[in-house]
Amino acid sequence: VLQHLLQAFGGPGRTAFGFGPTYSMYPMLTRATGASYVAGTRGVEFTITPEDAATQIEEAKPDVTFLCSPNNPTGTPLGLDVIESVYAETEGIVIVDEAYQEFAPRDSRSALTLLPGRERLVVSRTMSKAFAFAGARVGYLAADPALIDALRLVRLPYHLSALTQAAAIAALRHAPAMLAMVDDIVAQRDRISATLDALGYEPFESWTNFVLFAGVDDPAATWQGLYDQGVLVRDVGLPRSLRVTAGTEDESTAFLDALASLGAGGAHAGTTARAQG
Ligand SMILES: Cc1ncc(COP(=O)(O)O)c(C=O)c1O
């Protein structure tokens, strides 16, 4: 879906923009169309204020702006006021990527509520996360009919197979069953955050199904120390940080126990079994 949008609105001479750190595919998908990518910045604990967002957008003047809501890889919620501010400041397309929105609090408002009257706004989602249906490769978006027509101009005739569409329709019909795990995952996410805090780490607020946490003395050694105990987390390249995805209660417990066993601040180079050879 994001690639399709960039095929229509990216391309040589155009610029796409995102507030980093954010989803690592935005720059890659952008550059694949010959457009250039500009990385903006975030403030305290990866948040963005409407004022700062407007200033950065005014300077970058992007043709396409990505707003990841909530943000990957940090989990940070994004206020609708930031979306309004960015939209008002740019003359380009604004894509709100709600890949993880199903994990946000039930009473939080989707950017869908901002669509009326904003013909350059796009809200995209995927079945890969909350629907646990990544293998089907189904994403979707909502936008003004004129924008959808523009996408049709660059759409390949065979972009989504009939079988995939049938699977997606069946998944939608069974949405309550497909989404049944969401509440459990959210409970585990919050338990992981609380336990990380108690262990002396600094978990960042998350509205997704993962938790980014700082306070890791040696992320590479800690990643290895967890891996050696059968737990796979993500080192997303942020200083002193790792990202863990919430799973079942047993999986989350396995992660927390493994991390606790590494001691305060995690493993240190030379102290893991692998590093000791
Ligand atoms: C923020 C964000 N947007 C979009 C996607 C795309 O997911 P998919 O290509 O599986 O639909 C992902 C997947 O990791 C993501 O993290």
XYZ file of C-alpha atoms and ligand atoms in Angstrom:
293
model
C 0.000 0.000 0.000
C 2.808 2.412 0.917
C 4.687 1.474 -2.251
C 1.552 2.077 -4.297
C 1.165 5.543 -2.753
C 4.787 6.378 -3.538
C 4.403 5.144 -7.113
C 1.668 7.752 -7.497
C 3.072 10.628 -5.442
C 6.838 9.924 -5.214
C 9.236 9.656 -8.144
C 12.254 11.627 -9.384
C 12.400 15.217 -8.159
C 9.927 14.576 -5.319
C 10.647 14.347 -1.591
C 9.154 12.207 1.165
C 9.552 12.978 4.854
C 9.208 11.139 8.169
C 9.966 11.983 11.807
C 12.804 9.635 12.806
C 13.264 7.191 14.310
C 10.337 5.677 12.436
C 9.483 2.723 10.175
C 12.667 1.814 8.317
C 10.854 0.980 5.069
C 9.771 4.598 4.428
C 13.200 5.694 3.092
C 13.669 2.478 1.135
C 10.259 2.582 -0.547
C 10.745 6.276 -1.277
C 14.167 5.864 -2.890
C 12.951 2.896 -4.933
C 10.720 5.345 -6.850
C 13.631 7.737 -7.456
C 12.407 10.255 -4.873
C 14.582 11.523 -2.036
C 13.855 11.017 1.652
C 14.299 13.584 4.403
C 14.439 12.396 8.025
C 12.963 14.812 10.549
C 13.490 14.582 14.290
C 11.455 13.881 17.430
C 11.573 15.505 20.855
C 11.446 14.156 24.401
C 10.765 10.398 24.516
C 10.199 10.374 20.741
C 7.128 12.634 20.904
C 6.283 15.306 18.327
C 4.538 18.604 19.122
C 2.282 20.302 16.562
C 4.539 23.375 16.583
C 7.779 21.472 16.008
C 6.131 19.348 13.323
C 4.933 22.453 11.475
C 8.399 24.044 11.616
C 10.085 20.934 10.226
C 7.494 20.492 7.479
C 7.759 24.156 6.495
C 11.493 23.725 6.064
C 11.444 20.355 4.251
C 8.432 21.140 1.998
C 7.868 17.413 1.292
C 5.573 16.060 -1.420
C 4.723 13.091 0.823
C 4.779 13.013 4.641
C 4.679 9.762 6.617
C 3.170 9.908 10.097
C 3.420 6.539 11.824
C 0.628 6.400 14.401
C 1.470 4.811 16.809
C 5.124 4.850 15.821
C 7.345 1.909 14.932
C 9.934 1.232 16.440
C 9.231 3.401 19.497
C 5.519 2.688 20.187
C 4.877 6.409 20.649
C 1.279 7.639 20.258
C 0.700 10.523 17.829
C -1.794 13.276 18.662
C -4.418 14.159 16.073
C -3.330 17.771 16.616
C 0.055 16.876 15.084
C -1.667 15.412 12.021
C -3.829 18.544 11.692
C -0.761 20.757 12.041
C 1.257 18.842 9.427
C -1.688 18.790 7.032
C -2.201 22.527 7.362
C 1.496 23.228 6.772
C 2.069 21.063 3.692
C 0.658 21.152 0.175
C 1.624 17.490 -0.273
C 0.128 14.125 0.586
C -0.035 13.166 4.275
C -0.021 9.407 4.993
C -1.019 8.355 8.498
C 0.241 4.780 8.869
C -2.020 3.099 11.429
C -0.409 -0.354 11.152
C -0.621 -0.767 14.957
C -3.773 1.258 15.697
C -5.721 -1.806 16.921
C -3.373 -1.964 19.941
C -4.061 1.668 20.930
C -6.541 2.414 23.753
C -10.123 1.711 22.655
C -11.162 5.330 23.215
C -8.329 6.819 21.147
C -9.453 8.474 17.912
C -8.231 7.197 14.576
C -7.014 9.622 11.911
C -10.022 8.355 9.935
C -12.023 10.972 11.839
C -9.902 13.691 10.166
C -10.608 12.551 6.588
C -13.715 14.671 5.811
C -12.574 17.851 4.065
C -8.938 16.768 3.839
C -8.522 15.466 0.296
C -4.728 15.028 0.590
C -4.935 12.831 3.725
C -4.491 9.034 3.578
C -5.000 6.560 6.433
C -3.400 3.152 5.862
C -3.631 -0.102 7.795
C -2.492 -3.699 7.465
C -3.781 -7.148 8.335
C -0.219 -8.135 9.300
C -0.315 -7.059 12.942
C -3.530 -7.277 14.980
C -5.099 -9.719 12.472
C -1.926 -11.871 12.704
C -2.317 -12.361 8.959
C 1.039 -11.130 7.620
C 1.345 -14.096 5.282
C -1.706 -12.957 3.320
C 0.014 -9.640 2.399
C -3.102 -7.476 2.718
C -3.050 -3.796 3.471
C -5.712 -1.162 2.856
C -6.260 2.560 2.973
C -8.963 5.170 3.220
C -8.803 8.533 1.428
C -10.775 10.983 -0.679
C -12.222 9.375 -3.882
C -10.101 11.694 -6.066
C -6.935 10.454 -4.379
C -8.053 6.845 -4.844
C -8.563 7.604 -8.575
C -4.963 8.839 -8.742
C -3.830 5.541 -7.227
C -5.857 3.629 -9.816
C -3.823 5.322 -12.556
C -0.618 3.629 -11.389
C -2.151 0.396 -10.103
C -0.952 -2.775 -11.777
C -3.857 -4.966 -12.944
C -2.601 -7.969 -10.984
C -1.573 -6.334 -7.724
C -3.769 -8.400 -5.354
C -4.857 -11.909 -6.326
C -8.472 -13.062 -6.185
C -7.456 -15.659 -3.601
C -5.891 -12.987 -1.394
C -8.973 -10.806 -1.684
C -11.208 -13.748 -0.757
C -8.994 -14.492 2.261
C -9.139 -10.845 3.344
C -12.938 -10.712 3.035
C -13.213 -13.918 5.086
C -10.857 -12.441 7.699
C -12.992 -9.304 7.905
C -16.131 -11.416 8.360
C -14.392 -13.115 11.275
C -12.805 -9.926 12.621
C -13.819 -10.549 16.272
C -12.122 -13.980 16.213
C -9.092 -12.653 14.328
C -8.730 -9.752 16.774
C -9.423 -11.840 19.884
C -5.773 -11.820 20.945
C -5.472 -8.025 20.923
C -6.642 -7.504 24.517
C -4.336 -10.281 25.784
C -1.363 -8.811 23.926
C -2.104 -5.329 25.276
C -2.240 -6.763 28.815
C 1.128 -8.493 28.282
C 2.605 -5.311 26.781
C 1.608 -3.339 29.858
C 2.905 -6.065 32.156
C 6.233 -6.076 30.269
C 6.506 -2.274 30.631
C 5.749 -2.380 34.365
C 8.221 -5.219 34.957
C 10.952 -3.555 32.875
C 10.493 -0.463 35.003
C 10.803 -2.544 38.193
C 13.990 -4.147 36.799
C 15.527 -0.679 36.422
C 15.055 -0.221 32.662
C 13.299 2.729 31.005
C 10.369 1.515 28.894
C 8.862 4.123 26.575
C 5.096 4.608 26.414
C 3.696 2.182 23.832
C 0.394 2.022 22.009
C 1.613 -0.907 19.881
C 2.247 -4.616 20.501
C 5.919 -4.011 21.367
C 7.910 -2.091 23.962
C 11.098 -0.135 23.314
C 13.180 0.139 26.450
C 16.363 2.050 27.264
C 18.831 1.568 30.103
C 20.507 -1.373 28.364
C 24.254 -1.030 28.971
C 25.284 -3.192 26.013
C 22.412 -3.884 23.561
C 24.434 -6.323 21.405
C 25.546 -8.420 24.400
C 22.038 -8.344 25.902
C 20.484 -9.337 22.564
C 22.887 -12.296 22.471
C 22.268 -13.172 26.117
C 18.521 -13.333 25.454
C 18.984 -15.234 22.196
C 21.084 -17.835 23.987
C 18.076 -18.434 26.265
C 15.720 -18.821 23.308
C 14.309 -15.285 23.332
C 14.479 -13.159 20.180
C 14.182 -9.376 20.568
C 15.041 -6.548 18.140
C 18.088 -4.324 18.311
C 16.720 -1.399 16.275
C 19.950 0.573 16.478
C 18.828 3.098 19.084
C 21.410 3.864 21.791
C 21.210 1.708 24.934
C 17.852 0.298 23.758
C 16.151 -2.894 22.647
C 12.619 -3.604 21.394
C 10.563 -6.566 22.551
C 7.259 -7.748 21.083
C 4.553 -8.828 23.529
C 3.459 -12.435 23.081
C 1.448 -14.878 25.120
C 1.720 -14.774 28.906
C 4.253 -17.636 28.823
C 6.350 -15.996 26.105
C 6.366 -12.671 27.916
C 7.348 -14.388 31.167
C 10.171 -16.210 29.354
C 11.501 -12.849 28.120
C 11.238 -11.163 31.518
C 12.880 -14.095 33.329
C 15.688 -14.260 30.763
C 16.331 -10.527 30.999
C 16.287 -10.579 34.806
C 18.826 -13.434 34.757
C 21.301 -11.186 32.898
C 21.521 -8.823 35.879
C 21.211 -5.042 36.181
C 21.527 -3.203 32.850
C 21.572 -6.489 30.916
C 24.527 -8.550 29.706
C 27.929 -6.980 29.150
C 30.456 -7.957 26.473
C 32.586 -10.786 27.779
C 29.959 -12.062 30.192
C 27.686 -14.021 27.858
C 28.376 -17.662 27.077
C 28.982 -16.781 23.406
C 31.344 -13.903 24.182
C 33.315 -16.129 26.530
C 33.701 -18.595 23.656
C 4.700 0.987 10.701
C 4.455 -0.096 9.715
N 3.749 0.176 8.632
C 3.502 -0.760 7.714
C 3.973 -2.039 7.860
C 3.700 -2.973 6.733
O 3.235 -4.194 7.066
P 2.849 -5.214 5.907
O 3.746 -4.912 4.720
O 3.094 -6.552 6.470
O 1.412 -4.927 5.592
C 4.727 -2.384 8.981
C 5.284 -3.728 9.162
O 6.213 -3.968 9.908
C 4.978 -1.375 9.940
O 5.700 -1.627 11.042
